[in-house]
Structures are given as C-alpha cells and as structure tokens.
Amino acid sequence: MTAVSPALRILPEILLTLTGVLVMVTEPLLSAKTSRKPLGIFALLGTLAAIAASAWQLHLPAGTAFFNTIQTDAFSVFFHLLIGGILLVTLLVSLNYFEGHSTYVGEFYALLLFSAVGMMLMTSAIELLMVFLGLEISSISTYILAGYRKRSAVSAEASIKYFLLGSFATAFFLYGVALCFGATGSTNIHSIATGVASGSSPLLLALALGMMLIGLGFKVSAAPFHVWTPDVYEGAPAPVVGFMSTAPKAAAFAVLLRITYTGFGTMSHIWIPLLWIMAVASMTIGNLGALTQRNVKRMLAYSSIAHAGYLLVAFTAFSADGLAAACFYTAAYAAMNVGAFAIISYLSGYDERRVHLQDYAGLAKRHPLASAAMAIFLLSLIGIPFTAGFFGKFYVFTTAMHSGLWILVTIGLLNSGLAAFYYLRFLSQLYMQPYDAAQDISEAPAQPAFVLGIAILVAAVLVLGIIPNRVLRLAQAGAATYFPCSGTNAAEVHTQPNLLR
Amino acid sequence: MMLAWTIYISFLGALALLLLPKGSATLARSLALLTTIVTFAITLTAFVQHRTGALLTVTQKSWIPSLGIEYHLAADGISLILLLLTGIIAIAGILFSWNIERRVQEFFAFYLLLIGAVYGVFLSYDLFLLFVFYEIVIIPKYFLIAIWGSTRREYGAMKLALYSFIGSAMVLVGLLAAYIVAGAKSMALEDLARFPFPLHFQMWAFPLVFVGFAILAGMWPFHTWAPTGHVAAPTAASMLLAGVVMKLGAYGCLRVAMTLFPLGLGPWGFHVLGLGSWRDVFALLAVIGIVYGALVALVQKDFKFVIGYSSISHMGFILLGLMTLNQLGLAGAVVQMFSHGVLAGLLFAVVGRMVYDRAHTRDLATLGPMNLNKAIPFAAVTFVVAGMASMGLPGFSGFVAELMILIGAWRAFPLFAVCVGIGIVAGVAYIWRAMQQAFFAEAGVEPTSMQPPLPPISIPERLGAILLIGASVAVGLYPQMLLNVILPALHSPLFDGLRKGSWQ
C-alpha cells in the first residue's frame, strides 16, 4: 500500500489541473479573433487522459495518501469516472456554444476543468477540510460559469443568487466541520467514526451533522434547501446547467455518503429520519413544482429537485445495495439530465430563444434527430423501461424496500407516476403540436462534436437501461468498500426487512 | 420456439416503418399488415400445436444476474389464448385503419410498438420483464391517442397515461415487496408463486397489486379513464385499448396478483357491511361495474360512449369470474377476455371506422335521420351481429363466457348473480337502443339521397369484420377449443396456491 506514490492517487486531478492551467495561460496569447476551439479540444484531450487515469486507478490497491486526506477506492473511482464523463460530454456539447458570442471562451474551458478538479477531490477526500477545499474550488468555478452570459440580466441574477446562497451553505458546512472537530477532536472521517461510536457529546455531533446536511442539501438541491434551483437554472447558460445540475450533485452525494455511512454510521437513527423527510419533501415539492411550470428550464430544475429526492431514497436505505443504487442512479441521472439540457442549449441557442413550452411546438418536424434524442432523455426521466431512468429507479426502490422503507417507496413511486404528466406534456409539445413556421429560428447546424456528445449520452441512457450489469458491478464494487460483506445479501446484515413485522 | 419472434417482429416492423422513405402510405400499411399477419401466424401455429396448455418455455436467459432477473419468456394455455387474441385484434386494427392519411408511418410504428409490448406482457414469465413490457405499453398508446385522436384527445391521452402510471406504481410496490420478502433472489413468477408469503403480508399486498392491475382492466370506480380514452382514441387505438390493453390488466390480476397472493383472497375474520374478504369487495365492485356500466351506456348520446361504457360492463364480468374462484368462473373469465376482446374491437370498428369516418358524427340523434341501414347496410348488419354477440346470444363467444361466469358466480355469490341479471337486461337494452337510434331510426321511410352519398364500406373493413365475427362464432360454437387449453393451465403448479388456498 505504501508503495503507491501519493501523486498517483490524485493523478486525474493533477492532469485536469495542468490542462486547465495550460488553457488559462494560452488563452491571452491567442489573438482576440482566433477561434478558441483548439483550446476546447485540448481540454477534451486532458479530460480523456484524466478519465483514463481514473480507470487505471481501479487497479491500484485501495489506500490513502497525503497524510490520510485522500483515499482512492472503487467508490472514489466510480465518481471520478462519472464526473470525468460529465465533463467530457459537457465540453463536447458546448464546444460551439459560445462561438461568436463571448470573448472569454478559453476561460470557460479552464473553469469547467477546475470545477471538475474540485469535485473529484471531494469524492476522494476523507478529510473534511479537504472536502471543504474541493467544495470551494468547484463552487467558485460554477458561480462564475452560471453568470457566463454576461450581457443577460437573468444570467447575472443566477450567478449572484447562486453565489450568495452557495456561500451561505458552504459556511453551514464549515460550521458543521468545526463542531465535528469540537466533538471528536478530528476532521478525518475515520477518526470521526471512532469518536461517534464512542458516544461522547451526542448533542454536539447531532448539531454538526445537521449543519453539514444543510450545506450538502443545498448543493444537491434537496428540499427544503432547493429554493435557489429554479432561478439559477433558468438564468445560467443551458450547457452549464447540464453540468452543474449533475456533476456537483454527484460530488456532494459522494461526500454525503462518506459522511453519513462512514463518519456517522453509528448515528444512523438520527440521520435516517432526516434524510427520509428530505427525500419525501424533495420528491413531492419537485414534482408538484414542475407541474405548473411553463418555462422549460424551470421545469427541468424542479424535476432535478425531484430526482435528488429519489437519490435520497437510496441513501435512506443505508445498506450496501442502497449505496450501489445511489451510485448507479447518480450516473443514470447524469446521463439523462446533461442530455436534456444539451438538447435545449442546441435548440434555443446562445441567446435562449426557446424558453417556454410552446416554443417547442412541433419541433420534431424540423429537428427530428434532436427531438428523438430529447424524447429518449425525457422517457428516461419518466422512467420508461429500457432506459437508464427505469432501471435506476427500480434499483433504488428495490433497495429501499429491502430496508423496510415501504412507505417511502410508495410515496416515491406515486410521485414518479405523477411526474409523467409534465414530461409527457413536453414530449407532446415536441411531437403533436403543429409546427409554427412563423417562429422559425435558423439554428446553426449541429457540429460533429455536439452530435458525438449527444450520441454518447443516448448510448449511456440505453446501455444503463438495457444491460446495466457492468456499471452495476462497478457501483457494487464501490459499495463493497463500505460494506465489506457486500453482494446482494449484504443489506440483510444491516437491516432486516421489517415488512413482516 | 417461435413465439418470442412475435415481440421481435413487431418491434422490427415498427423500426422498419420509421426508416421507410416518406410518402408511401400504401407501402407502410402493407408492411404493418404483413408484420401483424406474420405474428398472428406464429401465435396461431403455437396455439394449434400446443394443445395441452401446459407451460411452454420459449426462452430463458440471464439478464441482470446480481438481482436475479432473467429474460424468461414462457406461455401456458391462458397466455396462448391472449396471444392469439392479440394477433387477431392486431390484424383487424390495421384493416380498420387503412384510411389513416396523416403521419401514416408513425401511426403504424406506434401501433406495432404497442402490439409488440402487449405480446411481451403475455409472454413474460419473469415479473421484472412483465413489468418492463407493461410500462412500455403506456407510451405508444399515449401517442396514438394524443396525435391521431378526436374528441378531447390530449385530455383523454393524459388521463389514461396517468391512470396507467399510478396503477403500475401500485403494482411495482407490491412486486418489490414480494421480491424482497421472498429473499430477493429471483423475480421468476413461478418461484414467487411458490413462496409461502405470510398471511398478513398477502392481506395488504394482494389488494395493492390487484387494484393496480384492475385499474387498467377498468374496475369500477377506477374506470373513468376508459370511456374518455376510448372516445378520444382513433379507431385502431380504441380497438387495441378495449381489445387487448384492458386484458393486460385482467391478465395481471389473474396471473400475478392472484397466483402470488392467494391467501389475500381469504376471509378477514370480520365483516364490514356484510363483506368478509377482499374477494367479496372486488366481487362487489365487479358487479357494480357490470350494472353501472350497462346503465350508463343506456343513456349516452355519443355512440362511442355507449361502447366505451359497455366495455366497463363486460370487463366487470371478467373480474367477477376471477373472484368466483371456481374452475368454471375462472375459465369463463379467460374466455370472456377473448370474447370481449374480439367483440369490443368489432363494435369500436363499426362506430369509429364504418360510421364516424363516413358520417362525421357520433351523436345518436343526428345519426338516426341519416338512415344508415340503407346507406351503409354492411355496417348495420355488422353492428347487429356484434350487438347480438355482445348481449350474449347463443352461438357467439359472449354467451359461453357469460354463462360460465354466471354459473360460477351463482355458486360463489348467489346474491350478486341476481344483480348481474339486471346488468344483462340493461345490456340488451343499450345495444337495442343504440342499434335502433343509429341505424333504424326511420326504417320505414324511404331513404332520402344523401349529398354526397356515404362512401361504401371498403374491402379491408369487410375483411376485418369477417375476421372478428368469425373468431367470435368459432368460440361460440366450439368453446372446447379454448377450454381445452385453459383448464390444464389452471391446474398447473402456478395456480397451486390458489387451488389449495381458497379454491372451491
């Protein structure tokens, strides 16, 4: 274990940082008129290298580095691959987004890369201060990214709102870390686990846990910490929304998993009810909120709140399978959500000409392929079989049922039935309404990079839905790092199904 | 085994239709017709070859091993009958939508997607797989109604989709619970049916899953999606809805809810309003459905609503047959699934295609003066025959089915059987009324020449009508054809729990 050089444990992060710095440095050397595409392609190559490095890490023995602040294991690798993948497709679909609109395109790529570095650090950190660092790196980059359409008032509003509320939430998280240190004398997750298990100062610990839950709840936009979501998603550029509605959530969920399952595993009687409430609130508020939305981005924002709720259902299960289900669902959700926002970014363009549902009327006629891709993403969001969303939900609810949470499962399934309404409404706009030629907007033809990105996402949605075995095994391997006696039956060790009682 | 190809061929047909060059409507129709004929031929061959009705494994492959999910297709006598029904209705539906002109390829692509998924449900022997196909059915039927429908189509389509999703959510809760309680090792129907679930678990899981499926079977009071959905749907889609999709619900009730949780049918040990078990409750709801559907059909002004509500009434017979829990009633329910599938398909075809597409109204009062029995005599004859079959005239399938159910019900619930009598009388009345008002309102009067005259009934329509009437008569004259495969299926190990538990 000691033979592994510490640098190798953060190899993906190093590669991404180097790429980001190079992009940053090269940007001012190029003349103002040159296209920034080469920079984007360079960023893509860096991302590919980082993904390869993450995959290679799978062969490393699990272990820690940098004085117990970083731990690479199957779990961290899973999230590294996921965040790397999200970054990759985001770069692909936004390669032409800013063309001719902004003078700071190079920085856009650099910020995306740095943001991903922060998130990756979060997923492998087992030291809360390291988590905090990663959180700040990623958050500050995304604050800027949210306001990237500088001439647009809503974009600026989104950025400010995200920044103010985000820093507030981060402060909560930091306060929780401080209290944790006060109670256990450490900020290392494993030491915290020992401290929590010893049972000293439970009140302080509960407070610390609550604070951290608030901070992370904000990041994953779980109710009741979701209020910023619709406004920010509405204002931020669509490709950025695709990125920030998935990658930071994945990272925050990874941290949440580490904190609750490892750090506070013995205090599960406290956080399970809290997460239960958050899950129910997120699903219900998200879906009810989306029902009345006419603005497509706001609708998807509420839908993402609901999906955060489904994910929390998996958390609440507190079992190896629950963990695997949470990992799997994060991946499934990322594929379909990035896809949906990518298609919106393509159809509505840089200046967001298609905002409302009715702007999408009959677009299937004019953009058959883009609409078909959108249909697949929407069907997956509903949870129709043979898509990632279906198997993800099935797995999440199976594991929750396994832990005896059948009330939560019932609420969740009824919610997902209800959710079909607004996704179908969007779908029917695309396919059923007559196309209004008067509203014709000449879009730039889809670039190969964009098509490739969408193709990857569609393939991911279908593969995760039809032959999920490989990703499932990876997710279960990640879960096994927490529950050594893993496998399908591991959950029984922790929680007996209490359906019979 | 060829049966699996019914699913693949339908899906491939759908794909081929989407890839077809635009603007060749006839080619698209012919391709769709060919696809359904091939699948029908496969089901018919299987039906003829497989006389014993015992379980027939079609294909069994590991799918998601870590969750014990298999790709397992199998058919027994009951599924064979429903597969055959699907084949017949699929062909008839295409013949009756020969006049679709708008977005032809997409229409038939969705149509075949729906058919393929329905085949999938009837063939699935793994519950995960069954649920997968069951959910897939929802999307094409939503689109078929919302794009090609008529009266309030978006409302009808959305209502139907939401009812379906809520129903399948209930089913999924029950299935997941069963899967977990049984040890989370297998989703195979047989394994779960063999597992001795504790009584109190079955007591809540049974009604949950049963109602979840029964929503799609149009059980009162969860039936309201059906009339609006049927009325909004284009002809072929209403034929499929009433013909096979509602059967999916009834099939699920029998195949999943009742085999998995037979003890859920047993007595509660106390009585509420004279009802002592879920069985009593659902039997009562079924009877209410029969009588209510028939009485409401009696006062409808819209021709299609008459048929829509008649479906509720006939589906009530199926649910009642299931609740009798004796061999006669259960077998009768399966025969009724076939019979109603064929007859409802035919009635919707007459109303939606033959009458509405020509007269452009479904208002009974407006149809009367058109003197349709002279203008389109074939439609009138078809409706009379279908109506007679639907009221249960001997010689047609409806008679056999309803008689079996009625005798079964007489043994199990004498009081309910009497109430069903009211429903049957009302059934005669609403068919009579609709027939009289729509076709023979001014039978004595010489027909005033219509301007322009209604186009004559086309060849595809005639073929479709003959196919459906033929199927009904064949079963009516020789019910043994179906019973020969139903009875062995009912005595297969799958129904062991039901036979040992509460079988009478």
Short mmCIF file of C-alpha atoms in Angstrom, two decimals, chain A residues 213-491:
data_model
loop_
_atom_site.label_atom_id
_atom_site.label_comp_id
_atom_site.label_asym_id
_atom_site.label_seq_id
_atom_site.Cartn_x
_atom_site.Cartn_y
_atom_site.Cartn_z
CA LEU A 213 -26.57 18.11 5.95
CA ILE A 214 -27.80 21.64 5.33
CA GLY A 215 -24.64 22.55 3.47
CA LEU A 216 -24.75 19.45 1.29
CA GLY A 217 -28.52 19.56 0.94
CA PHE A 218 -28.07 22.92 -0.71
CA LYS A 219 -25.51 21.54 -3.12
CA VAL A 220 -27.72 18.66 -4.19
CA SER A 221 -30.77 20.97 -4.25
CA ALA A 222 -32.80 18.80 -1.93
CA ALA A 223 -35.90 20.31 -0.38
CA PRO A 224 -36.15 22.36 1.81
CA PHE A 225 -32.84 23.80 0.58
CA HIS A 226 -33.90 23.92 -3.03
CA VAL A 227 -35.32 27.42 -3.48
CA TRP A 228 -32.35 28.69 -5.47
CA THR A 229 -32.59 25.95 -8.08
CA PRO A 230 -35.28 27.18 -10.48
CA ASP A 231 -33.94 30.72 -10.64
CA VAL A 232 -30.36 29.67 -11.15
CA TYR A 233 -31.15 27.03 -13.75
CA GLU A 234 -33.34 29.46 -15.59
CA GLY A 235 -30.63 32.07 -15.85
CA ALA A 236 -27.48 30.07 -16.34
CA PRO A 237 -26.44 29.01 -19.85
CA ALA A 238 -28.01 25.68 -20.73
CA PRO A 239 -24.81 23.62 -21.16
CA VAL A 240 -23.61 24.93 -17.81
CA VAL A 241 -26.91 23.94 -16.21
CA GLY A 242 -26.46 20.45 -17.62
CA PHE A 243 -23.06 20.36 -15.95
CA MET A 244 -23.97 21.97 -12.65
CA SER A 245 -27.16 20.04 -12.18
CA THR A 246 -25.26 16.77 -12.30
CA ALA A 247 -21.54 16.91 -11.52
CA PRO A 248 -21.61 18.97 -8.29
CA LYS A 249 -24.57 16.90 -7.18
CA ALA A 250 -22.67 13.70 -7.79
CA ALA A 251 -19.74 15.05 -5.81
CA ALA A 252 -21.93 16.29 -2.97
CA PHE A 253 -23.72 12.95 -2.86
CA ALA A 254 -20.40 11.17 -2.65
CA VAL A 255 -19.44 13.35 0.29
CA LEU A 256 -22.81 12.83 1.88
CA LEU A 257 -22.33 9.08 1.52
CA ARG A 258 -18.91 9.22 3.12
CA ILE A 259 -20.11 11.39 5.98
CA THR A 260 -23.32 9.56 6.78
CA TYR A 261 -22.33 5.98 6.04
CA THR A 262 -18.77 6.04 7.32
CA GLY A 263 -18.46 9.01 9.64
CA PHE A 264 -21.83 8.91 11.30
CA GLY A 265 -22.71 5.29 10.59
CA THR A 266 -23.48 4.62 14.22
CA MET A 267 -25.78 7.65 14.43
CA SER A 268 -28.00 6.41 11.64
CA HIS A 269 -31.04 6.68 13.89
CA ILE A 270 -30.62 10.44 13.64
CA TRP A 271 -29.84 10.99 10.00
CA ILE A 272 -32.12 8.35 8.52
CA PRO A 273 -35.29 10.18 9.61
CA LEU A 274 -33.80 13.48 8.46
CA LEU A 275 -32.98 12.08 5.04
CA TRP A 276 -36.37 10.41 4.92
CA ILE A 277 -38.06 13.77 5.35
CA MET A 278 -35.76 15.42 2.87
CA ALA A 279 -36.43 12.68 0.33
CA VAL A 280 -40.20 12.94 0.65
CA ALA A 281 -40.10 16.73 0.57
CA SER A 282 -37.79 16.82 -2.45
CA MET A 283 -39.81 14.34 -4.47
CA THR A 284 -43.12 15.95 -3.69
CA ILE A 285 -42.09 19.59 -3.95
CA GLY A 286 -40.06 18.89 -7.07
CA ASN A 287 -42.82 17.14 -8.90
CA LEU A 288 -45.63 19.43 -7.78
CA GLY A 289 -43.50 22.45 -8.63
CA ALA A 290 -42.74 21.14 -12.09
CA LEU A 291 -46.41 20.53 -12.86
CA THR A 292 -47.17 24.23 -13.15
CA GLN A 293 -44.03 25.37 -14.93
CA ARG A 294 -44.25 26.67 -18.45
CA ASN A 295 -40.59 27.56 -18.67
CA VAL A 296 -38.70 24.50 -19.81
CA LYS A 297 -35.57 25.17 -17.81
CA ARG A 298 -37.53 25.86 -14.65
CA MET A 299 -39.50 22.69 -15.22
CA LEU A 300 -36.33 20.67 -15.51
CA ALA A 301 -34.98 22.45 -12.45
CA TYR A 302 -37.93 21.23 -10.40
CA SER A 303 -37.54 17.82 -11.95
CA SER A 304 -33.93 17.77 -10.79
CA ILE A 305 -35.13 18.50 -7.26
CA ALA A 306 -37.43 15.51 -7.54
CA HIS A 307 -34.60 13.34 -8.79
CA ALA A 308 -32.45 14.42 -5.86
CA GLY A 309 -35.33 13.08 -3.78
CA TYR A 310 -35.22 9.68 -5.48
CA LEU A 311 -31.49 9.58 -4.80
CA LEU A 312 -32.04 10.36 -1.16
CA VAL A 313 -34.40 7.39 -1.04
CA ALA A 314 -31.43 5.18 -1.87
CA PHE A 315 -29.40 6.85 0.89
CA THR A 316 -32.06 6.28 3.42
CA ALA A 317 -31.85 2.55 2.73
CA PHE A 318 -28.43 2.53 4.47
CA SER A 319 -27.20 -0.73 3.02
CA ALA A 320 -24.59 -1.88 0.53
CA ASP A 321 -27.25 -2.14 -2.10
CA GLY A 322 -28.58 1.28 -1.20
CA LEU A 323 -25.14 2.69 -1.72
CA ALA A 324 -24.76 0.91 -5.04
CA ALA A 325 -28.21 2.11 -6.05
CA ALA A 326 -27.30 5.70 -5.15
CA CYS A 327 -24.13 5.46 -7.24
CA PHE A 328 -25.99 3.91 -10.13
CA TYR A 329 -28.81 6.42 -10.03
CA THR A 330 -26.36 9.32 -9.96
CA ALA A 331 -24.86 8.00 -13.19
CA ALA A 332 -28.26 7.41 -14.79
CA TYR A 333 -29.49 10.83 -13.73
CA ALA A 334 -26.34 12.49 -15.05
CA ALA A 335 -26.70 10.91 -18.47
CA MET A 336 -30.32 11.92 -18.97
CA ASN A 337 -30.11 15.37 -17.44
CA VAL A 338 -26.97 16.52 -19.21
CA GLY A 339 -28.60 15.25 -22.37
CA ALA A 340 -31.84 17.13 -21.84
CA PHE A 341 -30.05 20.40 -21.18
CA ALA A 342 -27.68 19.86 -24.09
CA ILE A 343 -30.59 19.49 -26.48
CA ILE A 344 -32.20 22.60 -25.03
CA SER A 345 -28.95 24.50 -25.45
CA TYR A 346 -28.84 23.43 -29.07
CA LEU A 347 -32.46 24.21 -29.87
CA SER A 348 -32.58 27.53 -28.10
CA GLY A 349 -29.07 28.71 -28.87
CA TYR A 350 -26.85 31.10 -27.00
CA ASP A 351 -29.48 33.78 -26.56
CA GLU A 352 -32.12 31.33 -25.29
CA ARG A 353 -34.76 31.92 -27.89
CA ARG A 354 -36.85 28.97 -26.87
CA VAL A 355 -37.78 29.39 -23.28
CA HIS A 356 -41.37 28.31 -22.97
CA LEU A 357 -43.06 25.03 -23.63
CA GLN A 358 -45.00 26.39 -26.57
CA ASP A 359 -41.76 27.47 -28.25
CA TYR A 360 -41.05 23.79 -28.71
CA ALA A 361 -44.31 23.07 -30.50
CA GLY A 362 -43.88 20.73 -33.41
CA LEU A 363 -40.11 20.87 -33.39
CA ALA A 364 -39.96 17.17 -34.17
CA LYS A 365 -40.75 18.08 -37.75
CA ARG A 366 -37.88 20.47 -38.09
CA HIS A 367 -35.35 18.71 -35.88
CA PRO A 368 -36.24 15.05 -36.00
CA LEU A 369 -32.97 13.79 -34.60
CA ALA A 370 -32.62 16.31 -31.80
CA SER A 371 -36.25 15.66 -30.86
CA ALA A 372 -35.72 11.92 -30.90
CA ALA A 373 -32.77 12.31 -28.55
CA MET A 374 -34.82 14.60 -26.34
CA ALA A 375 -37.61 12.01 -26.34
CA ILE A 376 -35.20 9.36 -25.13
CA PHE A 377 -33.95 11.62 -22.34
CA LEU A 378 -37.48 12.55 -21.32
CA LEU A 379 -38.65 8.94 -21.37
CA SER A 380 -35.70 8.09 -19.20
CA LEU A 381 -36.62 10.89 -16.80
CA ILE A 382 -40.14 9.44 -16.61
CA GLY A 383 -38.65 6.02 -16.03
CA ILE A 384 -39.79 4.06 -19.05
CA PRO A 385 -38.22 0.61 -19.38
CA PHE A 386 -35.06 0.11 -21.41
CA THR A 387 -33.76 3.48 -20.30
CA ALA A 388 -31.36 4.34 -17.51
CA GLY A 389 -34.06 6.08 -15.52
CA PHE A 390 -36.20 2.97 -15.28
CA PHE A 391 -33.55 0.63 -14.05
CA GLY A 392 -32.13 3.29 -11.77
CA LYS A 393 -35.48 3.87 -10.13
CA PHE A 394 -36.21 0.18 -9.97
CA TYR A 395 -32.93 -0.47 -8.22
CA VAL A 396 -33.32 2.46 -5.85
CA PHE A 397 -36.79 1.44 -4.81
CA THR A 398 -35.84 -2.23 -4.54
CA THR A 399 -33.08 -1.42 -2.09
CA ALA A 400 -35.28 0.95 -0.14
CA MET A 401 -37.92 -1.76 0.07
CA HIS A 402 -35.20 -4.10 1.22
CA SER A 403 -34.57 -1.86 4.16
CA GLY A 404 -38.23 -1.86 5.02
CA LEU A 405 -38.94 1.69 3.86
CA TRP A 406 -42.12 0.78 2.11
CA ILE A 407 -43.93 4.00 2.93
CA LEU A 408 -41.09 5.91 1.33
CA VAL A 409 -41.18 3.58 -1.66
CA THR A 410 -44.91 4.05 -2.08
CA ILE A 411 -44.61 7.82 -1.91
CA GLY A 412 -41.72 7.71 -4.36
CA LEU A 413 -43.48 5.52 -6.89
CA LEU A 414 -46.68 7.54 -6.78
CA ASN A 415 -44.53 10.61 -7.29
CA SER A 416 -42.86 9.15 -10.31
CA GLY A 417 -46.28 8.29 -11.72
CA LEU A 418 -47.34 11.89 -11.23
CA ALA A 419 -44.13 13.18 -12.78
CA ALA A 420 -45.04 11.53 -16.07
CA PHE A 421 -47.51 14.36 -16.56
CA TYR A 422 -45.09 17.18 -17.16
CA TYR A 423 -42.54 15.14 -19.08
CA LEU A 424 -45.29 13.86 -21.35
CA ARG A 425 -46.55 17.39 -21.81
CA PHE A 426 -43.14 18.45 -23.04
CA LEU A 427 -42.97 15.41 -25.27
CA SER A 428 -46.40 16.11 -26.70
CA GLN A 429 -45.31 19.67 -27.47
CA LEU A 430 -42.43 18.34 -29.50
CA TYR A 431 -44.39 15.73 -31.37
CA MET A 432 -48.02 16.71 -31.53
CA GLN A 433 -48.44 20.41 -31.89
CA PRO A 434 -48.37 21.81 -35.40
CA TYR A 435 -45.11 23.46 -36.26
CA ASP A 436 -45.34 27.22 -36.41
CA ALA A 437 -43.19 28.27 -39.32
CA ALA A 438 -43.53 31.91 -38.28
CA GLN A 439 -41.41 31.16 -35.26
CA ASP A 440 -38.73 29.75 -37.45
CA ILE A 441 -35.34 30.34 -35.99
CA SER A 442 -32.37 29.48 -38.08
CA GLU A 443 -30.14 27.37 -35.91
CA ALA A 444 -26.56 26.72 -36.73
CA PRO A 445 -26.26 23.16 -37.99
CA ALA A 446 -25.22 20.73 -35.31
CA GLN A 447 -21.46 20.37 -35.12
CA PRO A 448 -19.83 16.93 -35.12
CA ALA A 449 -18.65 17.43 -31.54
CA PHE A 450 -22.18 18.12 -30.37
CA VAL A 451 -23.53 15.12 -32.23
CA LEU A 452 -20.84 12.95 -30.71
CA GLY A 453 -21.69 14.23 -27.23
CA ILE A 454 -25.38 13.52 -27.69
CA ALA A 455 -24.61 10.11 -29.17
CA ILE A 456 -22.55 9.25 -26.10
CA LEU A 457 -25.38 10.33 -23.81
CA VAL A 458 -28.07 8.44 -25.72
CA ALA A 459 -25.88 5.36 -25.73
CA ALA A 460 -25.29 5.76 -22.00
CA VAL A 461 -29.01 6.07 -21.28
CA LEU A 462 -29.80 2.97 -23.31
CA VAL A 463 -26.91 0.87 -22.07
CA LEU A 464 -27.64 1.69 -18.45
CA GLY A 465 -31.23 0.73 -19.10
CA ILE A 466 -30.81 -2.47 -21.09
CA ILE A 467 -27.54 -4.04 -19.99
CA PRO A 468 -26.72 -2.34 -16.71
CA ASN A 469 -24.54 -5.20 -15.47
CA ARG A 470 -21.11 -3.62 -15.88
CA VAL A 471 -21.93 -0.30 -14.31
CA LEU A 472 -23.91 -2.15 -11.68
CA ARG A 473 -20.89 -4.25 -10.82
CA LEU A 474 -18.73 -1.14 -10.60
CA ALA A 475 -21.25 0.53 -8.33
CA GLN A 476 -21.49 -2.58 -6.19
CA ALA A 477 -17.71 -2.76 -6.02
CA GLY A 478 -17.74 0.82 -4.82
CA ALA A 479 -20.34 -0.05 -2.24
CA ALA A 480 -18.28 -3.02 -1.14
CA THR A 481 -15.61 -0.66 0.15
CA TYR A 482 -18.11 0.43 2.76
CA PHE A 483 -19.79 -2.83 3.48
CA PRO A 484 -17.09 -5.48 3.28
CA CYS A 485 -19.61 -8.30 3.36
CA SER A 486 -21.15 -6.99 0.15
CA GLY A 487 -23.07 -8.69 -2.55
CA THR A 488 -26.79 -8.67 -2.88
CA ASN A 489 -27.40 -10.10 0.52
CA ALA A 490 -25.23 -7.68 2.42
CA ALA A 491 -28.17 -5.49 3.24
#
